[in-house]
PDB file of C-alpha atoms in Angstrom:
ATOM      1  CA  UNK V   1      67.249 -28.870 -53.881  1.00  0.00           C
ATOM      2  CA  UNK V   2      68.255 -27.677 -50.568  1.00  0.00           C
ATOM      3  CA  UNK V   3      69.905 -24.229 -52.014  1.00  0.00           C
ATOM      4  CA  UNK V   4      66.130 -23.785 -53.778  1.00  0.00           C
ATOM      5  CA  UNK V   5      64.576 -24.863 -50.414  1.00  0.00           C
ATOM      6  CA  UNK V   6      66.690 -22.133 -48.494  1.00  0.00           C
ATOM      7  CA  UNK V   7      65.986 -19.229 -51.345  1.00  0.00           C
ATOM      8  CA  UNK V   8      62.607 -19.886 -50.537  1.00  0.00           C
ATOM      9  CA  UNK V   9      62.545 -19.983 -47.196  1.00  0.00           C
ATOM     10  CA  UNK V  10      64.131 -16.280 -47.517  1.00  0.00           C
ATOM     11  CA  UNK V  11      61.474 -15.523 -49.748  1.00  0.00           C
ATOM     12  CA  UNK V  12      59.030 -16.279 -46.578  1.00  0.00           C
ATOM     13  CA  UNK V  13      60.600 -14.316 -44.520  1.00  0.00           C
ATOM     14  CA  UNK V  14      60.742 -11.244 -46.800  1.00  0.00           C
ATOM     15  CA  UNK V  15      57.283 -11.542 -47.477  1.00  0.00           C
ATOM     16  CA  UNK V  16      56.091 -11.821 -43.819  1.00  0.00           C
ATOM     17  CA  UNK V  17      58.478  -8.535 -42.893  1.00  0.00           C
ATOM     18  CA  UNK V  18      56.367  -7.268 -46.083  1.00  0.00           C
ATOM     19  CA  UNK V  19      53.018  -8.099 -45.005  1.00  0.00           C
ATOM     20  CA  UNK V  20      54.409  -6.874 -41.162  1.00  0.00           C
ATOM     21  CA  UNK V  21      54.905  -3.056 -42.867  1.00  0.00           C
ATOM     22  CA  UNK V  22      51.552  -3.324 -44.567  1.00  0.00           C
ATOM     23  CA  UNK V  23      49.968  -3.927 -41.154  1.00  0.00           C
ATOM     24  CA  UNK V  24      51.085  -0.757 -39.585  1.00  0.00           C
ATOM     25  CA  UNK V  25      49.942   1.025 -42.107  1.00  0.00           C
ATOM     26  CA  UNK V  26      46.535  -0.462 -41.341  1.00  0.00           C
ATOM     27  CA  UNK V  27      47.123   0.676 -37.841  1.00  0.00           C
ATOM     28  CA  UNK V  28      47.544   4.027 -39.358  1.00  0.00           C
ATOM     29  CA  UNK V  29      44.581   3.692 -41.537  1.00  0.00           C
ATOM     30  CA  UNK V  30      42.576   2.814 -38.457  1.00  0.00           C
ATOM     31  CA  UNK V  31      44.044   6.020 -36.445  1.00  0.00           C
ATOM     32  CA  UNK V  32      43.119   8.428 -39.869  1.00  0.00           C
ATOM     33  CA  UNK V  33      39.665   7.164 -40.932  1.00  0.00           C
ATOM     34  CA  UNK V  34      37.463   8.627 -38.156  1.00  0.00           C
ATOM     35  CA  UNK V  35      38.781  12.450 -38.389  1.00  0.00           C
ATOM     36  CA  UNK V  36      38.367  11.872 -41.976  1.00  0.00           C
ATOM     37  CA  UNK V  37      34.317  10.373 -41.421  1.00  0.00           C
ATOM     38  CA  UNK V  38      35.344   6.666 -42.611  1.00  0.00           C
ATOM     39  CA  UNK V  39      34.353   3.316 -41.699  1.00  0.00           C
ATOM     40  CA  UNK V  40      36.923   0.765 -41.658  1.00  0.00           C
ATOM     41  CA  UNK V  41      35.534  -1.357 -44.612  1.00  0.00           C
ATOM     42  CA  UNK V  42      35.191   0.719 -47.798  1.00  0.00           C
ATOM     43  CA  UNK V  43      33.239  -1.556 -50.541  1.00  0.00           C
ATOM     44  CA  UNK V  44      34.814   0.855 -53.442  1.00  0.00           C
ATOM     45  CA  UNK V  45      38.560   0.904 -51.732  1.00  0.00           C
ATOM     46  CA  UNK V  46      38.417  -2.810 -51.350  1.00  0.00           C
ATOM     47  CA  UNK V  47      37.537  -3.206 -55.266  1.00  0.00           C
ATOM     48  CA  UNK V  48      39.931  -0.759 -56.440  1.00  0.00           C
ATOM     49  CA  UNK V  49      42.603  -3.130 -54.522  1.00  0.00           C
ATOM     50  CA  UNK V  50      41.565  -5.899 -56.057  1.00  0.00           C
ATOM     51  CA  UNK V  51      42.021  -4.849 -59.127  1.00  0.00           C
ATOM     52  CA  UNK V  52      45.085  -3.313 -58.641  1.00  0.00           C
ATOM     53  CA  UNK V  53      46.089  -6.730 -57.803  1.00  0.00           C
ATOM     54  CA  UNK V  54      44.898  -8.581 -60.221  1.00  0.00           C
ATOM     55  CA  UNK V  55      46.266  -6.136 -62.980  1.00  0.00           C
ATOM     56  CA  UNK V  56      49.654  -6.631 -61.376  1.00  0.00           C
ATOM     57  CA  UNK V  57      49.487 -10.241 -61.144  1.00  0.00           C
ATOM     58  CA  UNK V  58      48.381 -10.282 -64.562  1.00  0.00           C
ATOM     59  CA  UNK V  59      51.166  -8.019 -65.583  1.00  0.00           C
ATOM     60  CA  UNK V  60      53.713 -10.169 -63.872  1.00  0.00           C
ATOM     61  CA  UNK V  61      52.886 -13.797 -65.193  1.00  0.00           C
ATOM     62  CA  UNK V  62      51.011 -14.962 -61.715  1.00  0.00           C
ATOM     63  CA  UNK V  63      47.990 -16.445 -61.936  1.00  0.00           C
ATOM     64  CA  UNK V  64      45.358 -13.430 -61.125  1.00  0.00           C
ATOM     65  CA  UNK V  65      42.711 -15.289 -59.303  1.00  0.00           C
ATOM     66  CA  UNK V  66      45.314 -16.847 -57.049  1.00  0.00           C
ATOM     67  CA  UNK V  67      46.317 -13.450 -56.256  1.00  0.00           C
ATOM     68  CA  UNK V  68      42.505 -12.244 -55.473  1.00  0.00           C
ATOM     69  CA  UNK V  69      42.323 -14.851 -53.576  1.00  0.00           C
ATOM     70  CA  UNK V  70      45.204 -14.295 -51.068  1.00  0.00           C
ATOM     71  CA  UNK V  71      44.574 -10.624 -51.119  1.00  0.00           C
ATOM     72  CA  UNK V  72      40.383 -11.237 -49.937  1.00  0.00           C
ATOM     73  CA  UNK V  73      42.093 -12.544 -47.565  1.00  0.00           C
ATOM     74  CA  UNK V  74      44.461 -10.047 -46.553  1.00  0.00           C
ATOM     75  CA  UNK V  75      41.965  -7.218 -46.824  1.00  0.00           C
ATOM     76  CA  UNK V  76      39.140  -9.262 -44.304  1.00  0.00           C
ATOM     77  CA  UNK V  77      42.091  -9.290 -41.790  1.00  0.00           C
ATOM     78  CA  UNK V  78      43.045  -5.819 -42.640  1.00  0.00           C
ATOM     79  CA  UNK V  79      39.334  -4.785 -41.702  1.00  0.00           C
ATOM     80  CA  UNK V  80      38.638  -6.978 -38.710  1.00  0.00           C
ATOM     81  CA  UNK V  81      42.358  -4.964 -37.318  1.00  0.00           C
ATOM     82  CA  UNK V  82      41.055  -1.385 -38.084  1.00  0.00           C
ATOM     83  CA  UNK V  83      37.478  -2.405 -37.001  1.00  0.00           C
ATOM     84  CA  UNK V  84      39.227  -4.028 -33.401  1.00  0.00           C
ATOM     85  CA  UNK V  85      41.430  -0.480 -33.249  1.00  0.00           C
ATOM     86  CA  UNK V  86      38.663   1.653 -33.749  1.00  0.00           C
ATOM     87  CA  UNK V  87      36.486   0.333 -31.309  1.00  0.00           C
ATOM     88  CA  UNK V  88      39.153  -0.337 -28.477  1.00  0.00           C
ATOM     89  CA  UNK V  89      39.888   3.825 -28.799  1.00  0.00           C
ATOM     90  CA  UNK V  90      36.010   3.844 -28.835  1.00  0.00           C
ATOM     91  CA  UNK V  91      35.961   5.426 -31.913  1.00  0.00           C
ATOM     92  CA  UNK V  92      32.363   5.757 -33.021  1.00  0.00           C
ATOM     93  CA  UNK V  93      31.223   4.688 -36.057  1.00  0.00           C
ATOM     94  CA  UNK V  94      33.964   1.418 -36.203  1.00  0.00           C
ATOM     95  CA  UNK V  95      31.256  -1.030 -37.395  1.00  0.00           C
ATOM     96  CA  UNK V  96      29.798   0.527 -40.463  1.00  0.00           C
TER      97      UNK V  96
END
């Protein structure tokens, strides 16, 4: 039990280095959106992840609504970051 305990534990800390890389691309995100004309939450973007998430869950034996879950989640952080960014470079626009 403690081998399976320790392979987990490296899991963890694979998937926070993971979800540590996905958060500067948010940071980019947030730097790109305004010369492009974009809020920081997009209804269709945040959809279209979704259900590229569930599809993958789906396609890898995890339970899909588990996965929407966490992901929800991860996107309403992911928002509230680019939101924050854009209006600390006073950005206009951040909080459509």
């Amino acid at each position: 039990m403690g081998a399976l305990r320790l392979q987990i534990d490296e899991i963890d800390r694979e998937l926070i280095a993971l979800l540590v890389e996905r958060a500067a691309h948010i940071d980019r995100a947030a730097e790109l959106k305004p010369a492009a004309g974009l809020p920081a939450h997009i209804d269709s973007r945040v959809e279209e992840v979704v259900n590229n998430v569930r599809a993958a869950a789906n396609g890898a034996g995890l339970d899909a609504d588990l996965a929407e879950d966490v992901w929800r989640r991860l996107i309403g952080w992911s928002i509230a970051r680019e939101e924050m960014a854009m209006q600390h470079s006073g950005i206009k626009g951040a909080d459509e």
